[in-house]
PDB file of C-alpha atoms in Angstrom:
ATOM      1  CA  MET A   2     131.708  71.909 118.941  1.00  0.00           C
ATOM      2  CA  ARG A   3     134.552  74.428 118.954  1.00  0.00           C
ATOM      3  CA  VAL A   4     133.074  77.873 119.667  1.00  0.00           C
ATOM      4  CA  ALA A   5     134.734  81.293 119.598  1.00  0.00           C
ATOM      5  CA  VAL A   6     133.060  84.200 121.394  1.00  0.00           C
ATOM      6  CA  VAL A   7     134.460  87.390 119.883  1.00  0.00           C
ATOM      7  CA  GLY A   8     134.072  90.293 122.298  1.00  0.00           C
ATOM      8  CA  ALA A   9     133.883  87.882 125.232  1.00  0.00           C
ATOM      9  CA  THR A  10     134.817  90.513 127.831  1.00  0.00           C
ATOM     10  CA  GLY A  11     132.146  93.013 126.723  1.00  0.00           C
ATOM     11  CA  MET A  12     128.635  93.406 128.070  1.00  0.00           C
ATOM     12  CA  VAL A  13     126.925  91.326 125.349  1.00  0.00           C
ATOM     13  CA  GLY A  14     129.827  88.870 125.233  1.00  0.00           C
ATOM     14  CA  GLN A  15     129.396  88.131 128.926  1.00  0.00           C
ATOM     15  CA  VAL A  16     125.682  87.469 128.396  1.00  0.00           C
ATOM     16  CA  ILE A  17     126.484  85.204 125.416  1.00  0.00           C
ATOM     17  CA  LEU A  18     128.664  83.079 127.707  1.00  0.00           C
ATOM     18  CA  LYS A  19     125.929  83.008 130.337  1.00  0.00           C
ATOM     19  CA  VAL A  20     123.220  81.977 127.843  1.00  0.00           C
ATOM     20  CA  LEU A  21     125.473  79.323 126.235  1.00  0.00           C
ATOM     21  CA  ALA A  22     125.844  77.749 129.679  1.00  0.00           C
ATOM     22  CA  GLU A  23     122.154  78.058 130.553  1.00  0.00           C
ATOM     23  CA  ARG A  24     121.033  76.409 127.319  1.00  0.00           C
ATOM     24  CA  ASN A  25     123.686  73.662 127.511  1.00  0.00           C
ATOM     25  CA  PHE A  26     124.965  74.498 124.053  1.00  0.00           C
ATOM     26  CA  PRO A  27     127.311  71.652 123.020  1.00  0.00           C
ATOM     27  CA  ILE A  28     130.848  73.027 123.413  1.00  0.00           C
ATOM     28  CA  SER A  29     133.953  70.873 123.312  1.00  0.00           C
ATOM     29  CA  GLU A  30     136.357  73.820 123.153  1.00  0.00           C
ATOM     30  CA  LEU A  31     135.645  77.458 124.027  1.00  0.00           C
ATOM     31  CA  TYR A  32     137.791  80.275 122.650  1.00  0.00           C
ATOM     32  CA  PRO A  33     137.110  83.617 124.396  1.00  0.00           C
ATOM     33  CA  VAL A  34     138.355  86.328 122.039  1.00  0.00           C
ATOM     34  CA  ALA A  35     138.889  90.001 122.835  1.00  0.00           C
ATOM     35  CA  SER A  36     141.013  93.030 122.042  1.00  0.00           C
ATOM     36  CA  GLU A  37     144.751  93.173 122.723  1.00  0.00           C
ATOM     37  CA  LYS A  38     144.344  94.779 126.148  1.00  0.00           C
ATOM     38  CA  SER A  39     142.406  91.725 127.376  1.00  0.00           C
ATOM     39  CA  ILE A  40     144.587  88.979 125.848  1.00  0.00           C
ATOM     40  CA  GLY A  41     145.946  86.669 128.534  1.00  0.00           C
ATOM     41  CA  ASN A  42     143.215  87.483 131.053  1.00  0.00           C
ATOM     42  CA  ASN A  43     141.059  84.661 132.353  1.00  0.00           C
ATOM     43  CA  ILE A  44     137.284  84.396 132.161  1.00  0.00           C
ATOM     44  CA  GLN A  45     134.961  81.882 133.799  1.00  0.00           C
ATOM     45  CA  PHE A  46     132.602  79.571 131.913  1.00  0.00           C
ATOM     46  CA  ASN A  47     130.777  76.611 133.447  1.00  0.00           C
ATOM     47  CA  ASN A  48     132.983  76.822 136.540  1.00  0.00           C
ATOM     48  CA  LYS A  49     136.142  76.559 134.444  1.00  0.00           C
ATOM     49  CA  SER A  50     138.761  79.179 133.652  1.00  0.00           C
ATOM     50  CA  PHE A  51     139.611  80.056 130.043  1.00  0.00           C
ATOM     51  CA  LYS A  52     142.401  82.310 128.784  1.00  0.00           C
ATOM     52  CA  VAL A  53     141.384  85.170 126.477  1.00  0.00           C
ATOM     53  CA  ILE A  54     143.068  85.012 123.058  1.00  0.00           C
ATOM     54  CA  GLY A  55     143.390  87.430 120.137  1.00  0.00           C
ATOM     55  CA  LEU A  56     141.621  87.388 116.791  1.00  0.00           C
ATOM     56  CA  GLU A  57     144.539  86.052 114.748  1.00  0.00           C
ATOM     57  CA  GLU A  58     144.999  83.078 117.048  1.00  0.00           C
ATOM     58  CA  ALA A  59     141.255  82.418 117.039  1.00  0.00           C
ATOM     59  CA  VAL A  60     141.153  82.298 113.219  1.00  0.00           C
ATOM     60  CA  SER A  61     144.128  79.928 113.166  1.00  0.00           C
ATOM     61  CA  LEU A  62     142.212  77.533 115.453  1.00  0.00           C
ATOM     62  CA  LYS A  63     139.413  77.280 112.829  1.00  0.00           C
ATOM     63  CA  PRO A  64     136.445  77.088 115.219  1.00  0.00           C
ATOM     64  CA  ASP A  65     133.152  75.611 114.003  1.00  0.00           C
ATOM     65  CA  LEU A  66     131.201  78.654 115.193  1.00  0.00           C
ATOM     66  CA  ALA A  67     132.083  82.261 116.028  1.00  0.00           C
ATOM     67  CA  LEU A  68     129.618  84.449 117.915  1.00  0.00           C
ATOM     68  CA  PHE A  69     130.620  88.072 117.283  1.00  0.00           C
ATOM     69  CA  SER A  70     129.820  91.003 119.533  1.00  0.00           C
ATOM     70  CA  ALA A  71     132.772  93.320 119.080  1.00  0.00           C
ATOM     71  CA  GLY A  72     131.450  96.226 116.989  1.00  0.00           C
ATOM     72  CA  GLY A  73     130.965  96.799 113.295  1.00  0.00           C
ATOM     73  CA  ASP A  74     134.567  97.577 112.349  1.00  0.00           C
ATOM     74  CA  THR A  75     135.855  94.373 113.912  1.00  0.00           C
ATOM     75  CA  SER A  76     133.100  92.365 112.216  1.00  0.00           C
ATOM     76  CA  LEU A  77     133.770  93.855 108.804  1.00  0.00           C
ATOM     77  CA  GLU A  78     137.473  93.029 109.058  1.00  0.00           C
ATOM     78  CA  TRP A  79     137.436  89.678 110.830  1.00  0.00           C
ATOM     79  CA  ALA A  80     134.154  87.883 110.068  1.00  0.00           C
ATOM     80  CA  PRO A  81     135.293  87.173 106.457  1.00  0.00           C
ATOM     81  CA  LYS A  82     138.609  85.795 107.785  1.00  0.00           C
ATOM     82  CA  PHE A  83     136.738  83.321 109.981  1.00  0.00           C
ATOM     83  CA  ALA A  84     134.425  82.464 107.080  1.00  0.00           C
ATOM     84  CA  GLU A  85     137.434  81.776 104.845  1.00  0.00           C
ATOM     85  CA  VAL A  86     138.561  78.951 107.165  1.00  0.00           C
ATOM     86  CA  GLY A  87     135.051  77.456 107.243  1.00  0.00           C
ATOM     87  CA  THR A  88     133.778  78.987 110.488  1.00  0.00           C
ATOM     88  CA  LYS A  89     130.085  79.899 110.668  1.00  0.00           C
ATOM     89  CA  VAL A  90     129.767  83.450 112.012  1.00  0.00           C
ATOM     90  CA  VAL A  91     126.740  84.948 113.777  1.00  0.00           C
ATOM     91  CA  ASP A  92     127.341  88.685 114.055  1.00  0.00           C
ATOM     92  CA  ASN A  93     125.635  91.025 116.525  1.00  0.00           C
ATOM     93  CA  SER A  94     126.829  94.272 114.939  1.00  0.00           C
ATOM     94  CA  SER A  95     125.134  96.290 112.200  1.00  0.00           C
ATOM     95  CA  ALA A  96     127.985  95.539 109.773  1.00  0.00           C
ATOM     96  CA  TRP A  97     126.250  92.889 107.632  1.00  0.00           C
ATOM     97  CA  ARG A  98     122.547  93.414 108.334  1.00  0.00           C
ATOM     98  CA  MET A  99     121.614  95.231 105.153  1.00  0.00           C
ATOM     99  CA  ASP A 100     124.095  93.389 102.912  1.00  0.00           C
ATOM    100  CA  PRO A 101     121.843  91.719 100.301  1.00  0.00           C
ATOM    101  CA  SER A 102     124.091  88.644 100.294  1.00  0.00           C
ATOM    102  CA  LYS A 103     123.680  88.076 104.070  1.00  0.00           C
ATOM    103  CA  LYS A 104     120.661  86.691 105.945  1.00  0.00           C
ATOM    104  CA  LEU A 105     119.163  88.791 108.755  1.00  0.00           C
ATOM    105  CA  VAL A 106     117.571  86.293 111.106  1.00  0.00           C
ATOM    106  CA  ILE A 107     115.089  86.079 113.960  1.00  0.00           C
ATOM    107  CA  PRO A 108     114.775  82.284 114.333  1.00  0.00           C
ATOM    108  CA  GLU A 109     111.047  82.279 115.153  1.00  0.00           C
ATOM    109  CA  ILE A 110     110.385  84.281 111.973  1.00  0.00           C
ATOM    110  CA  ASN A 111     112.791  83.431 109.157  1.00  0.00           C
ATOM    111  CA  ALA A 112     115.417  80.867 110.206  1.00  0.00           C
ATOM    112  CA  SER A 113     114.167  78.611 107.393  1.00  0.00           C
ATOM    113  CA  GLU A 114     115.966  80.945 104.958  1.00  0.00           C
ATOM    114  CA  LEU A 115     119.343  79.684 106.204  1.00  0.00           C
ATOM    115  CA  THR A 116     121.320  77.280 104.044  1.00  0.00           C
ATOM    116  CA  SER A 117     124.727  75.594 104.175  1.00  0.00           C
ATOM    117  CA  GLU A 118     126.017  78.417 101.944  1.00  0.00           C
ATOM    118  CA  ASP A 119     125.522  81.017 104.703  1.00  0.00           C
ATOM    119  CA  LEU A 120     128.834  81.585 106.471  1.00  0.00           C
ATOM    120  CA  ILE A 121     128.107  85.052 107.929  1.00  0.00           C
ATOM    121  CA  ILE A 122     124.647  85.504 109.454  1.00  0.00           C
ATOM    122  CA  ALA A 123     123.497  88.856 110.823  1.00  0.00           C
ATOM    123  CA  ASN A 124     121.704  89.249 114.146  1.00  0.00           C
ATOM    124  CA  PRO A 125     119.135  92.090 113.911  1.00  0.00           C
ATOM    125  CA  ASN A 126     119.095  95.226 116.018  1.00  0.00           C
ATOM    126  CA  CYS A 127     117.781  94.680 119.553  1.00  0.00           C
ATOM    127  CA  SER A 128     114.785  96.977 119.186  1.00  0.00           C
ATOM    128  CA  THR A 129     113.903  95.418 115.823  1.00  0.00           C
ATOM    129  CA  ILE A 130     113.928  91.882 117.233  1.00  0.00           C
ATOM    130  CA  GLN A 131     111.422  92.513 119.998  1.00  0.00           C
ATOM    131  CA  MET A 132     109.110  94.569 117.776  1.00  0.00           C
ATOM    132  CA  LEU A 133     109.019  92.007 114.976  1.00  0.00           C
ATOM    133  CA  MET A 134     108.472  89.105 117.365  1.00  0.00           C
ATOM    134  CA  ALA A 135     105.152  90.766 118.206  1.00  0.00           C
ATOM    135  CA  LEU A 136     104.370  92.007 114.691  1.00  0.00           C
ATOM    136  CA  LYS A 137     105.026  88.810 112.727  1.00  0.00           C
ATOM    137  CA  PRO A 138     101.879  86.818 113.724  1.00  0.00           C
ATOM    138  CA  LEU A 139      99.742  89.929 113.234  1.00  0.00           C
ATOM    139  CA  HIS A 140     101.271  90.695 109.831  1.00  0.00           C
ATOM    140  CA  ASP A 141     100.563  87.129 108.693  1.00  0.00           C
ATOM    141  CA  THR A 142      96.901  87.511 109.646  1.00  0.00           C
ATOM    142  CA  TYR A 143      95.980  91.159 109.089  1.00  0.00           C
ATOM    143  CA  LYS A 144      98.768  92.525 106.792  1.00  0.00           C
ATOM    144  CA  ILE A 145     100.545  95.540 108.248  1.00  0.00           C
ATOM    145  CA  LYS A 146     100.465  98.812 106.316  1.00  0.00           C
ATOM    146  CA  ARG A 147     102.251 101.168 108.700  1.00  0.00           C
ATOM    147  CA  VAL A 148     103.969 101.150 112.087  1.00  0.00           C
ATOM    148  CA  VAL A 149     104.715 104.159 114.291  1.00  0.00           C
ATOM    149  CA  VAL A 150     107.042 103.200 117.126  1.00  0.00           C
ATOM    150  CA  SER A 151     108.682 105.068 119.993  1.00  0.00           C
ATOM    151  CA  THR A 152     111.392 103.150 121.820  1.00  0.00           C
ATOM    152  CA  TYR A 153     112.481 103.708 125.420  1.00  0.00           C
ATOM    153  CA  GLN A 154     115.880 102.071 125.454  1.00  0.00           C
ATOM    154  CA  SER A 155     118.045 100.749 128.255  1.00  0.00           C
ATOM    155  CA  ILE A 156     121.495 102.241 128.762  1.00  0.00           C
ATOM    156  CA  THR A 157     122.914  98.715 128.552  1.00  0.00           C
ATOM    157  CA  GLY A 158     122.393  99.015 124.783  1.00  0.00           C
ATOM    158  CA  THR A 159     125.180 101.620 124.804  1.00  0.00           C
ATOM    159  CA  GLY A 160     127.506  99.523 126.945  1.00  0.00           C
ATOM    160  CA  VAL A 161     129.543  99.509 130.131  1.00  0.00           C
ATOM    161  CA  LYS A 162     130.501 103.177 129.785  1.00  0.00           C
ATOM    162  CA  ALA A 163     126.841 104.223 129.903  1.00  0.00           C
ATOM    163  CA  VAL A 164     126.103 102.034 132.930  1.00  0.00           C
ATOM    164  CA  GLN A 165     129.053 103.667 134.688  1.00  0.00           C
ATOM    165  CA  GLN A 166     127.814 107.138 133.734  1.00  0.00           C
ATOM    166  CA  LEU A 167     124.424 106.454 135.334  1.00  0.00           C
ATOM    167  CA  GLU A 168     126.035 105.050 138.477  1.00  0.00           C
ATOM    168  CA  ASN A 169     128.329 108.076 138.744  1.00  0.00           C
ATOM    169  CA  GLU A 170     125.439 110.513 138.340  1.00  0.00           C
ATOM    170  CA  TYR A 171     123.278 108.586 140.810  1.00  0.00           C
ATOM    171  CA  ASN A 172     126.098 108.793 143.355  1.00  0.00           C
ATOM    172  CA  ASN A 173     126.824 112.441 142.479  1.00  0.00           C
ATOM    173  CA  GLU A 174     130.327 111.584 141.275  1.00  0.00           C
ATOM    174  CA  GLN A 175     132.293 112.919 138.307  1.00  0.00           C
ATOM    175  CA  GLY A 176     133.366 110.539 135.571  1.00  0.00           C
ATOM    176  CA  GLU A 177     133.536 109.742 131.869  1.00  0.00           C
ATOM    177  CA  MET A 178     130.281 110.315 129.961  1.00  0.00           C
ATOM    178  CA  ALA A 179     128.844 108.011 127.300  1.00  0.00           C
ATOM    179  CA  TYR A 180     126.165 110.556 126.373  1.00  0.00           C
ATOM    180  CA  PRO A 181     126.337 114.277 125.559  1.00  0.00           C
ATOM    181  CA  TYR A 182     123.990 114.969 128.517  1.00  0.00           C
ATOM    182  CA  PRO A 183     123.294 113.499 131.953  1.00  0.00           C
ATOM    183  CA  ILE A 184     121.175 110.332 131.746  1.00  0.00           C
ATOM    184  CA  HIS A 185     120.099 110.184 135.415  1.00  0.00           C
ATOM    185  CA  LYS A 186     116.586 111.700 135.750  1.00  0.00           C
ATOM    186  CA  ASN A 187     116.609 112.347 131.989  1.00  0.00           C
ATOM    187  CA  ALA A 188     115.376 111.043 128.638  1.00  0.00           C
ATOM    188  CA  ILE A 189     117.603 111.606 125.600  1.00  0.00           C
ATOM    189  CA  PRO A 190     115.915 111.393 122.153  1.00  0.00           C
ATOM    190  CA  HIS A 191     119.181 110.392 120.513  1.00  0.00           C
ATOM    191  CA  CYS A 192     120.176 106.725 119.992  1.00  0.00           C
ATOM    192  CA  ASP A 193     123.122 106.252 117.611  1.00  0.00           C
ATOM    193  CA  VAL A 194     124.119 109.069 115.231  1.00  0.00           C
ATOM    194  CA  PHE A 195     121.855 111.391 113.248  1.00  0.00           C
ATOM    195  CA  THR A 196     121.558 110.885 109.505  1.00  0.00           C
ATOM    196  CA  ASP A 197     120.841 113.388 106.739  1.00  0.00           C
ATOM    197  CA  ASN A 198     117.084 112.752 106.884  1.00  0.00           C
ATOM    198  CA  GLY A 199     116.854 113.852 110.538  1.00  0.00           C
ATOM    199  CA  TYR A 200     116.414 110.318 111.878  1.00  0.00           C
ATOM    200  CA  THR A 201     119.092 108.470 113.826  1.00  0.00           C
ATOM    201  CA  LYS A 202     120.692 105.261 112.548  1.00  0.00           C
ATOM    202  CA  GLU A 203     118.827 103.383 115.302  1.00  0.00           C
ATOM    203  CA  GLU A 204     115.515 104.711 114.012  1.00  0.00           C
ATOM    204  CA  MET A 205     116.335 103.794 110.431  1.00  0.00           C
ATOM    205  CA  LYS A 206     117.376 100.287 111.495  1.00  0.00           C
ATOM    206  CA  LEU A 207     113.824  99.708 112.726  1.00  0.00           C
ATOM    207  CA  SER A 208     112.500 100.653 109.291  1.00  0.00           C
ATOM    208  CA  ASN A 209     115.047  98.965 107.041  1.00  0.00           C
ATOM    209  CA  GLU A 210     115.463  95.748 109.015  1.00  0.00           C
ATOM    210  CA  THR A 211     111.687  95.265 109.303  1.00  0.00           C
ATOM    211  CA  LYS A 212     111.320  95.211 105.533  1.00  0.00           C
ATOM    212  CA  LYS A 213     114.189  92.746 105.086  1.00  0.00           C
ATOM    213  CA  ILE A 214     113.141  90.305 107.818  1.00  0.00           C
ATOM    214  CA  LEU A 215     109.455  90.281 106.867  1.00  0.00           C
ATOM    215  CA  GLY A 216     110.394  90.172 103.191  1.00  0.00           C
ATOM    216  CA  ASP A 217     107.886  92.945 102.523  1.00  0.00           C
ATOM    217  CA  ASP A 218     108.980  96.404 101.342  1.00  0.00           C
ATOM    218  CA  SER A 219     105.410  97.686 101.597  1.00  0.00           C
ATOM    219  CA  VAL A 220     105.517  97.814 105.417  1.00  0.00           C
ATOM    220  CA  GLN A 221     106.226 101.412 106.409  1.00  0.00           C
ATOM    221  CA  VAL A 222     107.898 102.156 109.754  1.00  0.00           C
ATOM    222  CA  SER A 223     108.387 105.550 111.401  1.00  0.00           C
ATOM    223  CA  ALA A 224     110.479 105.432 114.580  1.00  0.00           C
ATOM    224  CA  THR A 225     111.660 107.666 117.397  1.00  0.00           C
ATOM    225  CA  ALA A 226     114.330 106.162 119.664  1.00  0.00           C
ATOM    226  CA  ILE A 227     114.841 107.489 123.197  1.00  0.00           C
ATOM    227  CA  ARG A 228     117.485 106.565 125.765  1.00  0.00           C
ATOM    228  CA  ILE A 229     116.201 106.359 129.344  1.00  0.00           C
ATOM    229  CA  PRO A 230     117.938 105.612 132.692  1.00  0.00           C
ATOM    230  CA  VAL A 231     116.881 101.953 132.824  1.00  0.00           C
ATOM    231  CA  VAL A 232     119.022  98.788 132.799  1.00  0.00           C
ATOM    232  CA  GLY A 233     116.539  95.891 132.481  1.00  0.00           C
ATOM    233  CA  GLY A 234     115.507  96.124 128.841  1.00  0.00           C
ATOM    234  CA  HIS A 235     113.981  98.143 126.031  1.00  0.00           C
ATOM    235  CA  SER A 236     110.324  99.206 125.920  1.00  0.00           C
ATOM    236  CA  GLU A 237     108.373 100.167 122.812  1.00  0.00           C
ATOM    237  CA  SER A 238     105.087 101.968 122.252  1.00  0.00           C
ATOM    238  CA  VAL A 239     103.856 100.620 118.921  1.00  0.00           C
ATOM    239  CA  ASN A 240     100.935 101.797 116.777  1.00  0.00           C
ATOM    240  CA  ILE A 241     100.083  99.430 113.897  1.00  0.00           C
ATOM    241  CA  GLU A 242      97.744 100.099 110.982  1.00  0.00           C
ATOM    242  CA  PHE A 243      96.480  96.953 109.209  1.00  0.00           C
ATOM    243  CA  GLU A 244      94.825  96.283 105.869  1.00  0.00           C
ATOM    244  CA  LYS A 245      92.261  93.998 107.557  1.00  0.00           C
ATOM    245  CA  ASP A 246      90.260  94.659 110.704  1.00  0.00           C
ATOM    246  CA  PHE A 247      90.780  92.651 113.897  1.00  0.00           C
ATOM    247  CA  GLU A 248      89.252  91.740 117.242  1.00  0.00           C
ATOM    248  CA  GLU A 249      91.367  92.479 120.310  1.00  0.00           C
ATOM    249  CA  ASN A 250      90.861  88.994 121.765  1.00  0.00           C
ATOM    250  CA  ASP A 251      92.004  87.434 118.488  1.00  0.00           C
ATOM    251  CA  VAL A 252      95.144  89.582 118.637  1.00  0.00           C
ATOM    252  CA  ARG A 253      95.865  88.366 122.172  1.00  0.00           C
ATOM    253  CA  LYS A 254      95.360  84.752 121.077  1.00  0.00           C
ATOM    254  CA  LEU A 255      97.677  85.107 118.059  1.00  0.00           C
ATOM    255  CA  LEU A 256     100.368  86.662 120.235  1.00  0.00           C
ATOM    256  CA  SER A 257     100.065  84.157 123.072  1.00  0.00           C
ATOM    257  CA  GLU A 258     100.404  81.252 120.602  1.00  0.00           C
ATOM    258  CA  PHE A 259     103.558  82.658 118.973  1.00  0.00           C
ATOM    259  CA  PRO A 260     106.777  81.082 120.316  1.00  0.00           C
ATOM    260  CA  GLY A 261     108.826  83.429 122.478  1.00  0.00           C
ATOM    261  CA  ILE A 262     105.956  85.811 123.260  1.00  0.00           C
ATOM    262  CA  THR A 263     104.373  86.242 126.696  1.00  0.00           C
ATOM    263  CA  VAL A 264     101.203  88.321 126.833  1.00  0.00           C
ATOM    264  CA  GLN A 265     100.899  90.401 130.018  1.00  0.00           C
ATOM    265  CA  ASP A 266      97.677  92.301 129.519  1.00  0.00           C
ATOM    266  CA  ASN A 267      95.289  92.569 132.424  1.00  0.00           C
ATOM    267  CA  THR A 268      94.921  96.202 133.397  1.00  0.00           C
ATOM    268  CA  SER A 269      92.294  95.389 136.055  1.00  0.00           C
ATOM    269  CA  VAL A 270      95.138  94.054 138.216  1.00  0.00           C
ATOM    270  CA  ASN A 271      97.855  96.326 136.792  1.00  0.00           C
ATOM    271  CA  THR A 272      99.481  93.582 134.727  1.00  0.00           C
ATOM    272  CA  TYR A 273     101.582  94.906 131.859  1.00  0.00           C
ATOM    273  CA  PRO A 274     105.176  94.475 130.656  1.00  0.00           C
ATOM    274  CA  MET A 275     107.981  96.355 132.385  1.00  0.00           C
ATOM    275  CA  PRO A 276     111.769  96.117 132.044  1.00  0.00           C
ATOM    276  CA  ILE A 277     112.143  95.326 135.730  1.00  0.00           C
ATOM    277  CA  TYR A 278     110.344  92.006 135.057  1.00  0.00           C
ATOM    278  CA  ALA A 279     111.823  91.342 131.593  1.00  0.00           C
ATOM    279  CA  GLU A 280     115.427  91.546 132.788  1.00  0.00           C
ATOM    280  CA  GLY A 281     117.167  88.184 132.659  1.00  0.00           C
ATOM    281  CA  LYS A 282     114.393  86.532 130.630  1.00  0.00           C
ATOM    282  CA  ASP A 283     114.387  85.422 126.990  1.00  0.00           C
ATOM    283  CA  ASP A 284     110.739  86.060 126.086  1.00  0.00           C
ATOM    284  CA  VAL A 285     109.309  89.212 124.551  1.00  0.00           C
ATOM    285  CA  PHE A 286     106.497  90.616 126.683  1.00  0.00           C
ATOM    286  CA  VAL A 287     103.451  92.296 125.126  1.00  0.00           C
ATOM    287  CA  GLY A 288     100.650  94.227 126.816  1.00  0.00           C
ATOM    288  CA  ARG A 289      98.454  97.361 126.746  1.00  0.00           C
ATOM    289  CA  ILE A 290      96.788  95.799 123.685  1.00  0.00           C
ATOM    290  CA  ARG A 291      93.987  98.095 122.580  1.00  0.00           C
ATOM    291  CA  ARG A 292      92.281  99.463 119.517  1.00  0.00           C
ATOM    292  CA  ASP A 293      93.286 102.922 118.309  1.00  0.00           C
ATOM    293  CA  TYR A 294      89.950 104.747 118.290  1.00  0.00           C
ATOM    294  CA  SER A 295      91.354 107.652 116.271  1.00  0.00           C
ATOM    295  CA  GLN A 296      91.824 105.543 113.124  1.00  0.00           C
ATOM    296  CA  PRO A 297      90.245 102.381 111.632  1.00  0.00           C
ATOM    297  CA  LYS A 298      92.030  98.999 111.624  1.00  0.00           C
ATOM    298  CA  THR A 299      94.745 100.305 113.957  1.00  0.00           C
ATOM    299  CA  LEU A 300      96.137  98.812 117.149  1.00  0.00           C
ATOM    300  CA  ASN A 301      98.302 100.012 120.050  1.00  0.00           C
ATOM    301  CA  MET A 302     100.701  97.735 121.956  1.00  0.00           C
ATOM    302  CA  TRP A 303     103.489  97.984 124.519  1.00  0.00           C
ATOM    303  CA  ILE A 304     106.446  95.631 123.919  1.00  0.00           C
ATOM    304  CA  VAL A 305     109.278  94.966 126.389  1.00  0.00           C
ATOM    305  CA  ALA A 306     112.315  92.653 126.244  1.00  0.00           C
ATOM    306  CA  ASP A 307     115.759  92.249 127.760  1.00  0.00           C
ATOM    307  CA  ASN A 308     117.915  93.835 125.053  1.00  0.00           C
ATOM    308  CA  LEU A 309     121.044  91.907 126.061  1.00  0.00           C
ATOM    309  CA  ARG A 310     119.277  88.537 125.844  1.00  0.00           C
ATOM    310  CA  LYS A 311     116.590  88.158 123.156  1.00  0.00           C
ATOM    311  CA  GLY A 312     117.772  91.475 121.730  1.00  0.00           C
ATOM    312  CA  ALA A 313     121.315  90.133 121.269  1.00  0.00           C
ATOM    313  CA  ALA A 314     122.845  87.056 122.930  1.00  0.00           C
ATOM    314  CA  THR A 315     119.874  84.683 123.025  1.00  0.00           C
ATOM    315  CA  ASN A 316     118.812  85.410 119.461  1.00  0.00           C
ATOM    316  CA  ALA A 317     122.363  84.740 118.215  1.00  0.00           C
ATOM    317  CA  ILE A 318     122.527  81.441 120.098  1.00  0.00           C
ATOM    318  CA  GLN A 319     119.065  80.436 118.851  1.00  0.00           C
ATOM    319  CA  ILE A 320     120.388  80.940 115.305  1.00  0.00           C
ATOM    320  CA  ALA A 321     123.287  78.619 116.114  1.00  0.00           C
ATOM    321  CA  GLU A 322     120.904  76.079 117.667  1.00  0.00           C
ATOM    322  CA  TYR A 323     118.775  76.125 114.517  1.00  0.00           C
ATOM    323  CA  MET A 324     121.853  75.575 112.334  1.00  0.00           C
ATOM    324  CA  LEU A 325     122.977  72.686 114.531  1.00  0.00           C
ATOM    325  CA  LYS A 326     119.534  71.046 114.503  1.00  0.00           C
ATOM    326  CA  ASN A 327     119.267  71.358 110.734  1.00  0.00           C
ATOM    327  CA  GLY A 328     122.703  70.086 109.827  1.00  0.00           C
ATOM    328  CA  LEU A 329     124.191  73.500 109.027  1.00  0.00           C
ATOM    329  CA  LEU A 330     126.798  73.119 111.791  1.00  0.00           C
ATOM    330  CA  PRO A 331     128.894  70.027 112.565  1.00  0.00           C
ATOM    331  CA  ALA A 332     127.074  67.874 115.123  1.00  0.00           C
TER     332      ALA A 332
END
């Protein structure tokens, strides 16, 4: 298969290349695509060197699949151009997620919605993916009414500039800042830009994308998103109110049986999810599972995942794998 990776030199793009190699995705020709400043540079994939090309050249090559991670503006302009030449596009940006004509896919949850007509497929927000991986089996059994979530998000979700800011501050060096405040020894309750309702775009993504992916507008989500000086993954404190009551052990069983979930929940030996253990892994880790004693039919959980892998690169590649397996991509 001829595969273009758009944004190949970026943080998520590099992880896409790594995960493609790890999962032995069938590639006959790889086209690393990046902005003009990177054209002509070489990148490594499977111990081979590939020259970075521009978007126009990539479109002219008519790849079978394009994995996009180059920002919303690039996706809005270029994803349709790839689609016009028959390329299937999986896009990591927010550009197409809430477009009613585009599918928003977490393969374990709703990949069956995909058809041969879908040329541009949206990858959900990183924090949405890990939350819904844990919520889906519980929603199917107990029916979720309301979710209150606080996210504690890795700086890698912002990008290379944020990682450099933390390193500079840790080493007491001056440098360019990705955030309006220091991130070292700090927590910034500000992910993405603020909207008119007082919530950030990141917080609203958790609400809007949940409804679309679950196909249920009745599920209410209230989110607060916080940036913390961590690199391994995002963590989420999630409070879920159900229509039906539950037993904690049944919740653990439902979660442990759901593909892509690992339950880490044994407080007697201090076993619970942490980003330091989630980093570099594809599963979503769930722990601190306990009843909320302040309100009936309500549960608390702690959910952690590597935001660059299942939150971005791995989920996009799993979408492509599903399409390949089901005849939606050329074998």
